[in-house]
Amino acid sequence: MSQSAASNLSPAFPRRAAWGTAGKLRAWQAQALREYLDSGRADYLAVATPGAGKTTFALRVAAELLSAGEVTNITVVAPTEHLKTQWADAAGRVGIHLDPRFSNTTAVTSSDYDGVAVTYAQVASRPSVHEQRTREQRTLVILDEIHHGGDNKSWGDGIREAFEPAVRRLSLTGTPFRSDTNPIPFVGYEYGDDGILRSSSDYTYGYAEALRDGVVRPVLFMAYGGAMRWRTRAGDEVAARLGEPMTKDVIAQAWRTALDPKGEWIPSVLAAADKRLTEVRRGVPDAGAMVIASNQTQARAYARLLHGITGEKPTVVLSDDSGASQRIEDFASDTSRWLVAVRMVSEGVDVPRLCVGVYATSTSTPLFFAQAVGRFVRARSRGETACVFLPSVPIILAHAGALEEQRDHALDRPASSDDEAPMWSEEEGMLAAANRSESASDELQGAFEALESDAHFDHVLYDAQQFGLHAEVGSEDEQDYLGLPGLLEPDQVHALLSERQTKQSKRTSATRGRDDAPVAAHRALASQRKELNKLVSAYAQKTGSPHANVHMDLRRACGGPELAQASSEQVTERIDRVRRWFVGRR
């Protein structure tokens, strides 16, 4: 590499870089660079929120060390094939040339390159190959998303063996560390005041600081609940409302039902997200949106739904598709509306124009959630906002509410019950159960059948505060929140949400004031029947009796015809009777 590489990344500290992705280093990058060079440490851990610019910081470090002659070779280790190519492209733009096609089999690369970009899996499969390369030259190893070093024992052992001889190792991560207790290679751990051994970062730049500096976008989380009905493996029909208090097992099943593409919840949420995208594109013309799906089958189904909603075929990215990387690159550079993907786009992939997201996956770990949200927060210009649509599931809403919190990797933890552990905390036992949600109890496997679902708007979560009241999909109240301008400063977001909530509250109060006005008989009777059916469903679930049997018992107790022929007075009597049954008075 020529000695001019470092000059392609001119420092700006103490001046703050321009908004968005400027050619100069941002203030945090320049400060971190100065501290890194002053430290002289062989191992250095930088934790920076997704979208803050870890790649630029690491490449500036590489350029400085190469220029000074401290290292003669660079090795970048990334989680995925796509990301190693992305690293090579980014490095090439600043005069550092990496080979992303380096093969374990040939184990050689051209003298035109300053180093290689490889994956963790590639290193773990032949660590001796990489260990020899590291010994032969003075090497800087950049370990991107270093938490992957503990994914399994072979990955951790592999990178330790391969890169122990390196002159320098720069570890990067943008998300909370792992929920297990496997030590991560080349990461330091220190005891805190509570006696717990936790990872120790050398430089930290969190979401709160990045938001203050205009480096990332403010994120609005749109939470949607709704009525769900499903059939368990045992053949029982269960009904519940997403967003209302339930046991963890019932939440998992209701969540699965909501994500079923044959129901009404996911089409309604996709349509709402597309409306939001249209509003954002008034101020950000190339704004894009992404659905993160649980699996390939659902990803394809969601793509068909979006095609029907928008009239435009979305880009679909599947992890085992050889053309996935090219499709991501094409989407990043065009102006199409929607991208649908499974897990591979959740981490590190750089598509800065993504402004709207739908979290349509049952993966519930804080690590994955933070990675997913990180795809939408990268700011390009002042005032851009991000909006992510979520199911009203407690653990997901807790993750969203704790977006600004910093967490470290804990190697030992005090004993605590599930009830005592906070949702995001690294010591909570609930995460292990949440990670197993896609392959958990028998009732979620085999003959589980989602029967029906609908959606309603619950609230907006912003800056750990809730705004808005329950609203029907397609209502004026919902549209007030979907129609927020796409270009807003953080303080403007808060002010407008407060204003919309006040407006909705006044509208709701006015509607309640008209409740005594005459109502058409057919509407009143339909409302009564709906209320009775909800009570019957709840009582059937409580007792384990089929819905039809509960209706039959009510007819025997109260008299009268079938529900379809019952009068308003007869339906009212049955409502009162089933309510008494709930408290044990027949």
Coordinates of C-alpha atoms in Angstrom, one line a residue:
M1 CA 0.0 0.0 0.0
S2 CA 1.2 3.5 -0.7
Q3 CA 1.9 5.8 2.2
S4 CA -0.9 8.0 1.1
A5 CA -3.7 5.8 2.4
A6 CA -4.0 7.6 5.7
S7 CA -4.4 10.9 3.9
N8 CA -7.6 9.6 2.3
L9 CA -9.2 9.7 5.7
S10 CA -8.4 13.2 6.9
P11 CA -9.0 13.8 10.6
A12 CA -11.5 16.4 11.9
F13 CA -11.1 16.3 15.6
P14 CA -11.8 18.5 17.5
R15 CA -14.1 19.8 14.8
R16 CA -17.2 17.8 14.3
A17 CA -17.7 16.2 11.0
A18 CA -20.6 17.3 8.7
W19 CA -24.0 15.7 9.0
G20 CA -24.3 12.2 7.5
T21 CA -21.4 10.3 6.0
A22 CA -18.9 13.0 5.5
G23 CA -15.4 12.4 4.1
K24 CA -13.8 13.6 7.4
L25 CA -13.8 11.6 10.5
R26 CA -16.6 12.2 13.0
A27 CA -15.7 13.6 16.3
W28 CA -16.0 10.2 18.1
Q29 CA -14.0 8.4 15.4
A30 CA -11.1 11.0 15.7
Q31 CA -11.1 10.9 19.5
A32 CA -11.2 7.0 19.5
L33 CA -8.3 7.0 16.9
R34 CA -6.2 9.3 19.1
E35 CA -6.9 7.2 22.2
Y36 CA -6.1 4.0 20.2
L37 CA -2.8 5.3 18.9
D38 CA -1.8 6.7 22.4
S39 CA -2.6 3.4 24.1
G40 CA -0.2 1.2 22.1
R41 CA -2.2 -1.8 23.2
A42 CA -2.0 -5.1 21.3
D43 CA -5.7 -5.7 22.0
Y44 CA -8.3 -2.9 21.8
L45 CA -12.1 -3.2 22.0
A46 CA -14.3 -0.5 20.5
V47 CA -18.0 -0.6 21.1
A48 CA -20.0 1.7 18.9
T49 CA -23.7 1.7 18.2
P50 CA -24.8 0.4 14.8
G51 CA -24.7 3.1 12.1
A52 CA -22.0 5.1 14.0
G53 CA -19.2 4.3 11.6
K54 CA -17.1 1.5 13.1
T55 CA -15.8 0.5 9.6
T56 CA -14.4 4.0 8.9
F57 CA -12.7 4.1 12.4
A58 CA -11.1 0.7 11.9
L59 CA -9.9 1.5 8.4
R60 CA -8.3 4.8 9.7
V61 CA -6.5 2.7 12.3
A62 CA -5.3 0.3 9.6
A63 CA -4.1 3.2 7.4
E64 CA -2.2 4.8 10.3
L65 CA -0.4 1.6 11.3
L66 CA 0.4 0.7 7.7
S67 CA 1.8 4.2 7.1
A68 CA 3.9 4.1 10.2
G69 CA 5.3 0.7 9.3
E70 CA 4.0 -0.8 12.5
V71 CA 2.1 -3.5 10.5
T72 CA 2.6 -4.8 7.0
N73 CA -0.6 -6.8 6.6
I74 CA -4.3 -6.5 7.4
T75 CA -6.7 -9.3 8.1
V76 CA -10.4 -8.5 8.5
V77 CA -12.7 -11.2 10.0
A78 CA -16.4 -10.7 9.4
P79 CA -19.5 -12.7 10.3
T80 CA -20.8 -13.3 6.7
E81 CA -19.6 -13.6 3.1
H82 CA -21.4 -10.4 2.2
L83 CA -19.8 -8.5 4.9
K84 CA -16.2 -9.5 4.0
T85 CA -16.9 -8.2 0.5
Q86 CA -18.4 -5.0 1.9
W87 CA -15.2 -4.5 4.0
A88 CA -13.0 -5.0 1.0
D89 CA -15.0 -2.4 -1.0
A90 CA -14.9 0.1 1.8
A91 CA -11.1 -0.4 2.3
G92 CA -10.5 0.0 -1.4
R93 CA -12.1 3.4 -1.4
V94 CA -9.4 4.6 1.1
G95 CA -6.5 3.0 -0.7
I96 CA -6.2 -0.3 1.3
H97 CA -6.7 -3.3 -0.9
L98 CA -8.1 -6.5 0.7
D99 CA -8.7 -9.9 -1.0
P100 CA -12.3 -11.0 -0.1
R101 CA -11.8 -14.2 -2.2
F102 CA -8.9 -15.6 -0.2
S103 CA -9.2 -19.4 0.0
N104 CA -8.1 -21.8 2.7
T105 CA -7.3 -24.3 0.0
T106 CA -4.7 -22.2 -1.9
A107 CA -3.8 -20.2 1.1
V108 CA -2.1 -17.5 -1.0
T109 CA -3.1 -14.1 -2.4
S110 CA -1.7 -11.6 -4.9
S111 CA 1.0 -9.1 -3.9
D112 CA -1.4 -6.4 -5.1
Y113 CA -3.3 -6.8 -1.8
D114 CA -2.5 -5.3 1.6
G115 CA -4.3 -8.2 3.3
V116 CA -7.4 -10.4 3.2
A117 CA -11.1 -10.3 4.4
V118 CA -12.3 -13.7 5.7
T119 CA -15.2 -15.0 7.8
Y120 CA -15.2 -16.5 11.3
A121 CA -16.4 -19.8 9.9
Q122 CA -13.5 -19.8 7.4
V123 CA -10.9 -19.2 10.1
A124 CA -12.5 -21.9 12.3
S125 CA -12.3 -24.5 9.6
R126 CA -8.6 -24.1 9.0
P127 CA -7.0 -21.9 11.8
S128 CA -3.5 -23.2 11.0
V129 CA -3.6 -21.5 7.6
H130 CA -4.4 -18.2 9.1
E131 CA -2.0 -18.6 12.0
Q132 CA 0.9 -19.1 9.5
R133 CA -0.1 -16.0 7.5
T134 CA -0.2 -14.0 10.8
R135 CA 3.2 -15.2 11.8
E136 CA 4.8 -14.4 8.4
Q137 CA 3.9 -10.7 8.5
R138 CA 3.4 -8.0 11.1
T139 CA -0.4 -8.2 11.1
L140 CA -3.3 -6.1 12.3
V141 CA -6.4 -8.2 12.8
I142 CA -9.8 -6.4 12.7
L143 CA -12.4 -8.6 14.4
D144 CA -15.8 -7.2 13.2
E145 CA -18.7 -8.0 15.5
I146 CA -16.4 -9.8 17.9
H147 CA -19.3 -11.4 19.9
H148 CA -19.4 -14.0 17.1
G149 CA -16.1 -15.3 18.5
G150 CA -18.1 -17.1 21.1
D151 CA -20.8 -18.5 18.8
N152 CA -19.5 -21.9 19.5
K153 CA -16.3 -23.4 20.8
S154 CA -14.7 -24.0 17.4
W155 CA -15.1 -20.4 16.4
G156 CA -13.6 -19.0 19.6
D157 CA -10.8 -21.5 19.6
G158 CA -10.2 -21.0 15.9
I159 CA -9.7 -17.2 16.0
R160 CA -7.6 -17.6 19.2
E161 CA -5.2 -20.0 17.5
A162 CA -5.1 -18.1 14.2
F163 CA -4.5 -14.6 15.6
E164 CA -2.5 -15.1 18.8
P165 CA 0.7 -14.1 16.9
A166 CA -0.8 -10.8 15.6
V167 CA 1.0 -7.6 16.4
R168 CA -2.3 -5.8 16.9
R169 CA -5.9 -6.9 17.3
L170 CA -8.8 -4.4 17.0
S171 CA -12.1 -5.9 18.1
L172 CA -15.4 -4.2 17.1
T173 CA -19.0 -4.6 18.1
G174 CA -22.1 -2.5 17.9
T175 CA -24.6 -4.5 20.0
P176 CA -25.0 -5.9 23.5
F177 CA -22.8 -8.9 24.1
R178 CA -23.9 -12.5 24.4
S179 CA -26.3 -13.9 26.9
D180 CA -24.1 -17.0 27.5
T181 CA -21.0 -17.1 29.7
N182 CA -18.4 -18.2 27.0
P183 CA -15.4 -15.9 27.2
I184 CA -14.8 -14.0 23.9
P185 CA -11.2 -14.2 22.7
F186 CA -9.0 -11.1 22.9
V187 CA -11.7 -9.3 25.0
G188 CA -10.7 -8.1 28.5
Y189 CA -12.9 -8.8 31.6
E190 CA -12.9 -6.9 34.8
Y191 CA -14.8 -7.3 38.1
G192 CA -17.4 -4.6 38.8
D193 CA -18.5 -3.3 42.2
D194 CA -21.1 -6.0 42.3
G195 CA -18.5 -8.7 42.0
I196 CA -19.5 -9.7 38.5
L197 CA -16.8 -10.3 35.8
R198 CA -17.8 -8.3 32.7
S199 CA -16.3 -7.3 29.4
S200 CA -14.3 -4.1 29.5
S201 CA -14.3 -1.9 26.4
D202 CA -11.5 0.6 25.6
Y203 CA -13.8 3.0 23.9
T204 CA -17.6 3.2 23.9
Y205 CA -19.9 5.3 21.8
G206 CA -23.6 4.5 22.5
Y207 CA -26.8 5.2 20.7
A208 CA -27.7 8.1 23.1
E209 CA -24.4 9.9 22.3
A210 CA -24.8 9.2 18.5
L211 CA -28.3 10.5 18.6
R212 CA -27.2 13.7 20.3
D213 CA -24.4 14.1 17.7
G214 CA -26.8 13.6 14.8
V215 CA -24.9 10.4 13.7
V216 CA -27.9 8.2 14.0
R217 CA -31.7 8.7 13.5
P218 CA -34.3 8.8 16.2
V219 CA -36.4 5.6 16.1
L220 CA -40.2 5.5 16.5
F221 CA -41.5 2.0 17.3
M222 CA -45.1 1.4 16.1
A223 CA -46.6 -1.4 18.3
Y224 CA -49.6 -3.4 17.0
G225 CA -51.8 -5.8 18.9
G226 CA -54.9 -7.7 17.9
A227 CA -57.1 -10.7 18.4
M228 CA -55.5 -14.1 17.7
R229 CA -57.1 -17.6 17.4
W230 CA -55.2 -20.9 16.9
R231 CA -55.5 -24.6 17.3
T232 CA -52.9 -26.5 19.5
R233 CA -51.4 -29.8 18.8
A234 CA -53.9 -31.3 21.2
G235 CA -56.7 -30.0 19.0
D236 CA -57.9 -27.3 21.4
E237 CA -58.8 -23.9 20.0
V238 CA -57.4 -21.0 21.9
A239 CA -58.1 -17.3 21.5
A240 CA -56.2 -14.4 23.0
R241 CA -55.4 -10.7 22.3
L242 CA -51.8 -9.8 21.5
G243 CA -50.8 -7.0 23.9
E244 CA -52.9 -8.2 26.9
P245 CA -51.4 -10.0 29.9
M246 CA -50.8 -13.7 29.1
T247 CA -48.4 -16.5 30.1
K248 CA -45.2 -16.9 28.2
D249 CA -46.5 -20.0 26.4
V250 CA -49.7 -18.2 25.2
I251 CA -47.7 -15.1 24.2
A252 CA -45.4 -17.3 22.0
Q253 CA -48.4 -19.0 20.3
A254 CA -50.3 -15.7 19.8
W255 CA -47.1 -14.1 18.4
R256 CA -46.7 -17.0 16.0
T257 CA -50.4 -16.6 14.9
A258 CA -49.8 -12.9 14.2
L259 CA -46.9 -13.6 11.9
D260 CA -48.9 -16.2 9.9
P261 CA -49.3 -14.7 6.4
K262 CA -52.7 -16.2 6.0
G263 CA -54.2 -14.1 8.8
E264 CA -55.0 -10.4 8.8
W265 CA -52.4 -9.1 11.3
I266 CA -49.4 -9.2 9.1
P267 CA -51.1 -7.8 5.9
S268 CA -52.5 -5.0 8.0
V269 CA -49.2 -4.1 9.5
L270 CA -47.4 -4.3 6.2
A271 CA -50.0 -2.0 4.7
A272 CA -49.6 0.5 7.6
A273 CA -45.8 0.3 7.2
D274 CA -46.1 1.0 3.5
K275 CA -48.3 4.1 4.3
R276 CA -45.5 5.3 6.6
L277 CA -42.9 4.7 3.9
T278 CA -45.0 6.8 1.5
E279 CA -45.0 9.7 4.0
V280 CA -41.3 9.4 4.7
R281 CA -40.5 9.5 1.0
R282 CA -42.1 13.0 0.7
G283 CA -38.9 14.2 2.5
V284 CA -36.5 11.4 1.7
P285 CA -37.3 10.4 -1.9
D286 CA -35.2 7.2 -2.0
A287 CA -36.2 5.9 1.5
G288 CA -36.6 2.1 1.6
A289 CA -38.2 -0.4 3.9
M290 CA -37.4 -3.9 5.0
V291 CA -39.3 -6.8 6.5
I292 CA -37.2 -9.2 8.7
A293 CA -38.9 -12.6 8.5
S294 CA -38.5 -15.7 10.7
N295 CA -37.9 -18.1 7.8
Q296 CA -37.7 -18.4 4.0
T297 CA -41.3 -19.6 3.6
Q298 CA -42.7 -16.6 5.4
A299 CA -40.3 -14.2 3.6
R300 CA -41.7 -15.3 0.3
A301 CA -45.3 -15.1 1.5
Y302 CA -44.7 -11.5 2.8
A303 CA -43.2 -10.6 -0.5
R304 CA -46.4 -11.7 -2.3
L305 CA -48.4 -9.6 0.2
L306 CA -46.3 -6.5 -0.4
H307 CA -46.6 -7.0 -4.2
G308 CA -50.3 -6.9 -3.8
I309 CA -50.2 -3.8 -1.5
T310 CA -47.7 -1.8 -3.5
G311 CA -48.0 -3.1 -7.1
E312 CA -44.2 -3.4 -7.0
K313 CA -42.3 -6.7 -6.5
P314 CA -40.0 -6.4 -3.5
T315 CA -36.4 -7.5 -3.4
V316 CA -36.2 -10.9 -1.6
V317 CA -32.9 -11.9 0.1
L318 CA -32.6 -15.5 1.3
S319 CA -29.5 -16.6 3.2
D320 CA -28.8 -19.7 1.1
D321 CA -29.2 -17.9 -2.2
S322 CA -25.9 -17.4 -4.2
G323 CA -27.1 -14.0 -5.5
A324 CA -28.1 -12.6 -2.1
S325 CA -25.1 -10.2 -1.8
Q326 CA -25.7 -8.8 -5.3
R327 CA -29.4 -8.2 -4.6
I328 CA -28.5 -6.3 -1.4
E329 CA -26.1 -4.2 -3.3
D330 CA -28.6 -3.5 -6.0
F331 CA -31.3 -2.5 -3.5
A332 CA -28.9 -0.3 -1.6
S333 CA -28.2 1.7 -4.8
D334 CA -31.6 2.0 -6.3
T335 CA -34.9 3.6 -5.2
S336 CA -37.3 0.6 -5.0
R337 CA -39.6 0.4 -1.9
W338 CA -39.2 -2.9 -0.2
L339 CA -36.7 -5.5 0.8
V340 CA -37.7 -8.8 2.4
A341 CA -35.1 -10.9 4.2
V342 CA -34.5 -13.5 6.8
R343 CA -31.6 -13.2 9.3
M344 CA -28.7 -12.4 7.1
V345 CA -29.6 -8.7 6.7
S346 CA -29.9 -8.1 10.4
E347 CA -26.3 -7.4 11.1
G348 CA -23.6 -5.2 9.6
V349 CA -25.2 -4.9 6.1
D350 CA -25.0 -1.3 5.0
V351 CA -28.2 0.0 3.3
P352 CA -28.3 3.6 4.6
R353 CA -31.6 4.4 2.8
L354 CA -33.6 2.0 5.0
C355 CA -35.9 4.1 7.0
V356 CA -38.9 1.8 7.8
G357 CA -38.8 -1.7 9.2
V358 CA -41.2 -4.5 10.1
Y359 CA -40.0 -6.8 12.8
A360 CA -41.9 -9.9 11.6
T361 CA -39.7 -12.6 13.3
S362 CA -40.1 -14.6 16.4
T363 CA -36.4 -14.1 17.4
S364 CA -36.4 -12.3 20.7
T365 CA -32.9 -12.0 22.0
P366 CA -31.7 -8.5 22.8
L367 CA -28.6 -9.1 20.6
F368 CA -30.6 -9.9 17.5
F369 CA -33.1 -7.1 18.1
A370 CA -30.4 -4.5 18.5
Q371 CA -28.7 -5.7 15.3
A372 CA -32.0 -5.6 13.4
V373 CA -32.9 -2.0 14.6
G374 CA -29.3 -1.0 13.7
R375 CA -30.2 -1.5 10.0
F376 CA -32.5 1.6 10.1
V377 CA -30.6 4.1 12.2
R378 CA -27.8 5.3 10.0
A379 CA -28.2 9.0 9.4
R380 CA -27.3 10.5 6.0
S381 CA -28.7 14.0 6.5
R382 CA -30.1 16.1 9.2
G383 CA -33.7 15.3 10.3
E384 CA -34.1 11.8 9.0
T385 CA -36.2 9.5 11.3
A386 CA -36.5 5.7 11.4
C387 CA -39.7 3.8 12.1
V388 CA -39.9 0.1 13.1
F389 CA -43.2 -1.8 13.3
L390 CA -43.4 -4.3 16.1
P391 CA -45.9 -6.9 17.6
S392 CA -47.1 -5.9 21.0
V393 CA -45.0 -8.6 22.7
P394 CA -43.6 -7.7 26.2
I395 CA -40.0 -8.8 25.6
I396 CA -39.8 -7.0 22.3
L397 CA -41.3 -3.8 23.7
A398 CA -38.8 -4.0 26.6
H399 CA -35.9 -4.2 24.1
A400 CA -37.3 -1.2 22.2
G401 CA -37.6 0.8 25.4
A402 CA -34.1 0.0 26.4
L403 CA -32.5 1.0 23.1
E404 CA -30.2 3.6 24.7
E405 CA -28.9 1.3 27.5
Q406 CA -25.3 0.0 27.4
R407 CA -24.7 -3.6 28.4
D408 CA -21.5 -5.7 28.7
H409 CA -20.8 -9.4 28.6
A410 CA -21.0 -11.0 32.0
L411 CA -19.1 -14.2 32.7
D412 CA -20.6 -14.9 36.1
R413 CA -24.0 -13.9 37.4
P414 CA -25.9 -13.8 40.7
A415 CA -28.8 -16.2 41.1
S416 CA -32.1 -14.7 40.2
S417 CA -35.6 -15.8 39.3
D418 CA -37.2 -15.1 35.9
D419 CA -39.5 -12.7 37.5
E420 CA -36.7 -10.6 39.1
A421 CA -34.6 -10.3 36.0
P422 CA -35.1 -7.2 33.8
M423 CA -35.9 -7.9 30.2
W424 CA -32.7 -6.6 28.7
S425 CA -30.2 -7.6 31.4
E426 CA -27.4 -9.9 30.5
E427 CA -27.9 -11.9 33.6
E428 CA -31.6 -12.8 32.9
G429 CA -32.5 -16.4 32.5
M430 CA -35.4 -15.5 30.3
L431 CA -33.2 -15.0 27.2
A432 CA -32.3 -18.7 27.0
A433 CA -36.0 -19.5 26.9
A434 CA -36.7 -16.8 24.4
N435 CA -33.9 -18.1 22.1
R436 CA -35.7 -21.5 22.1
S437 CA -39.0 -20.0 21.1
E438 CA -38.9 -21.3 17.6
S439 CA -38.3 -24.9 18.7
A440 CA -39.8 -24.9 22.1
S441 CA -42.8 -26.8 23.5
D442 CA -44.5 -29.6 21.7
E443 CA -47.7 -27.6 21.3
L444 CA -45.9 -25.1 19.1
Q445 CA -44.8 -27.9 16.7
G446 CA -46.4 -30.3 14.4
A447 CA -50.1 -29.7 14.1
F448 CA -50.2 -26.2 15.5
E449 CA -52.5 -24.2 13.2
A450 CA -53.0 -20.5 13.1
L451 CA -56.7 -20.0 12.5
E452 CA -57.3 -16.2 12.3
S453 CA -55.9 -12.9 13.4
D454 CA -56.6 -9.2 13.2
A455 CA -54.6 -6.1 14.0
H456 CA -55.0 -2.8 15.8
F457 CA -52.7 0.0 16.6
D458 CA -51.6 0.0 20.2
H459 CA -49.2 2.9 20.6
V460 CA -45.9 4.6 19.5
L461 CA -42.9 4.0 21.7
Y462 CA -40.3 6.7 21.5
D463 CA -37.5 7.6 23.9
A464 CA -38.9 4.9 26.2
Q465 CA -42.2 6.7 26.4
Q466 CA -45.6 5.6 25.0
F467 CA -47.7 7.9 22.9
G468 CA -51.2 7.2 21.5
L469 CA -54.2 5.1 22.4
H470 CA -55.7 2.0 20.9
A471 CA -57.0 2.7 17.4
E472 CA -58.5 0.6 14.6
V473 CA -56.4 -0.1 11.6
G474 CA -57.2 2.4 8.9
S475 CA -58.7 4.9 11.3
E476 CA -58.0 8.6 11.5
D477 CA -56.3 8.1 14.8
E478 CA -53.8 5.6 13.3
Q479 CA -53.2 7.8 10.3
D480 CA -52.2 10.7 12.6
Y481 CA -49.2 8.7 13.7
L482 CA -48.4 7.1 10.4
G483 CA -48.5 10.5 8.8
L484 CA -45.8 12.1 10.9
P485 CA -43.3 14.0 8.7
G486 CA -40.3 12.0 7.7
L487 CA -37.8 14.8 8.4
L488 CA -37.9 15.8 12.1
E489 CA -35.4 16.7 14.8
P490 CA -35.6 14.5 17.9
D491 CA -37.2 17.2 20.0
Q492 CA -39.8 17.8 17.2
V493 CA -40.7 14.1 17.2
H494 CA -41.5 14.3 20.9
A495 CA -43.5 17.5 20.5
L496 CA -45.6 16.1 17.6
L497 CA -46.3 12.8 19.3
S498 CA -47.6 14.6 22.4
E499 CA -49.7 16.8 20.1
R500 CA -51.2 13.8 18.3
Q501 CA -51.9 12.0 21.5
T502 CA -53.8 15.1 22.9
K503 CA -55.8 15.3 19.6
Q504 CA -56.7 11.6 19.8
S505 CA -57.7 11.9 23.5
K506 CA -60.1 14.8 22.7
R507 CA -61.5 12.9 19.7
T508 CA -62.1 9.8 21.9
S509 CA -63.8 11.8 24.6
A510 CA -66.1 13.4 22.0
T511 CA -67.0 10.0 20.7
R512 CA -67.8 8.8 24.2
G513 CA -70.0 11.8 24.7
R514 CA -72.2 10.7 21.8
D515 CA -72.6 7.1 23.2
D516 CA -76.2 7.9 24.4
A517 CA -77.3 8.9 20.9
P518 CA -79.7 6.4 19.2
V519 CA -78.0 3.5 17.5
A520 CA -79.4 1.4 14.7
A521 CA -80.8 -1.9 16.1
H522 CA -78.7 -4.1 13.9
R523 CA -75.5 -2.3 15.0
A524 CA -76.4 -2.6 18.7
L525 CA -77.3 -6.3 18.4
A526 CA -74.1 -7.0 16.4
S527 CA -72.0 -5.3 19.2
Q528 CA -73.8 -7.4 21.9
R529 CA -73.1 -10.6 20.0
K530 CA -69.5 -9.7 19.6
E531 CA -69.2 -9.1 23.3
L532 CA -70.9 -12.5 24.1
N533 CA -68.6 -14.4 21.7
K534 CA -65.6 -12.9 23.4
L535 CA -66.8 -13.9 26.8
V536 CA -67.7 -17.4 25.6
S537 CA -64.3 -17.7 24.0
A538 CA -62.6 -16.7 27.3
Y539 CA -64.8 -19.0 29.3
A540 CA -64.1 -21.9 26.9
Q541 CA -60.4 -21.3 27.3
K542 CA -60.7 -21.2 31.1
T543 CA -62.7 -24.4 31.4
G544 CA -61.4 -26.4 28.4
S545 CA -64.9 -26.8 27.0
P546 CA -65.6 -26.3 23.2
H547 CA -67.2 -23.0 22.3
A548 CA -70.3 -24.7 21.0
N549 CA -70.9 -26.4 24.4
V550 CA -70.6 -23.1 26.3
H551 CA -73.3 -21.6 23.9
M552 CA -75.5 -24.6 24.4
D553 CA -75.2 -24.4 28.2
L554 CA -76.2 -20.7 28.1
R555 CA -79.3 -21.6 26.0
R556 CA -80.3 -24.3 28.6
A557 CA -79.7 -21.8 31.5
C558 CA -81.4 -18.8 29.9
G559 CA -83.8 -20.2 27.3
G560 CA -84.4 -18.8 23.9
P561 CA -83.3 -19.6 20.4
E562 CA -79.9 -19.9 18.8
L563 CA -77.7 -16.8 19.0
A564 CA -78.5 -15.8 15.4
Q565 CA -82.2 -15.5 16.3
A566 CA -81.8 -14.2 19.8
S567 CA -83.2 -10.8 20.7
S568 CA -81.1 -8.1 22.3
E569 CA -82.7 -8.8 25.7
Q570 CA -81.9 -12.5 25.4
V571 CA -78.3 -11.8 24.4
T572 CA -77.9 -9.4 27.4
E573 CA -79.2 -12.1 29.7
R574 CA -76.6 -14.6 28.4
I575 CA -73.8 -12.0 28.8
D576 CA -74.8 -11.5 32.4
R577 CA -75.0 -15.3 33.0
V578 CA -71.6 -16.1 31.6
R579 CA -70.0 -13.3 33.6
R580 CA -71.5 -14.9 36.8
W581 CA -70.0 -18.2 35.7
F582 CA -66.5 -16.6 35.7
V583 CA -66.9 -15.9 39.5
G584 CA -68.4 -19.3 40.2
R585 CA -72.1 -18.3 40.5
R586 CA -74.3 -20.5 38.3

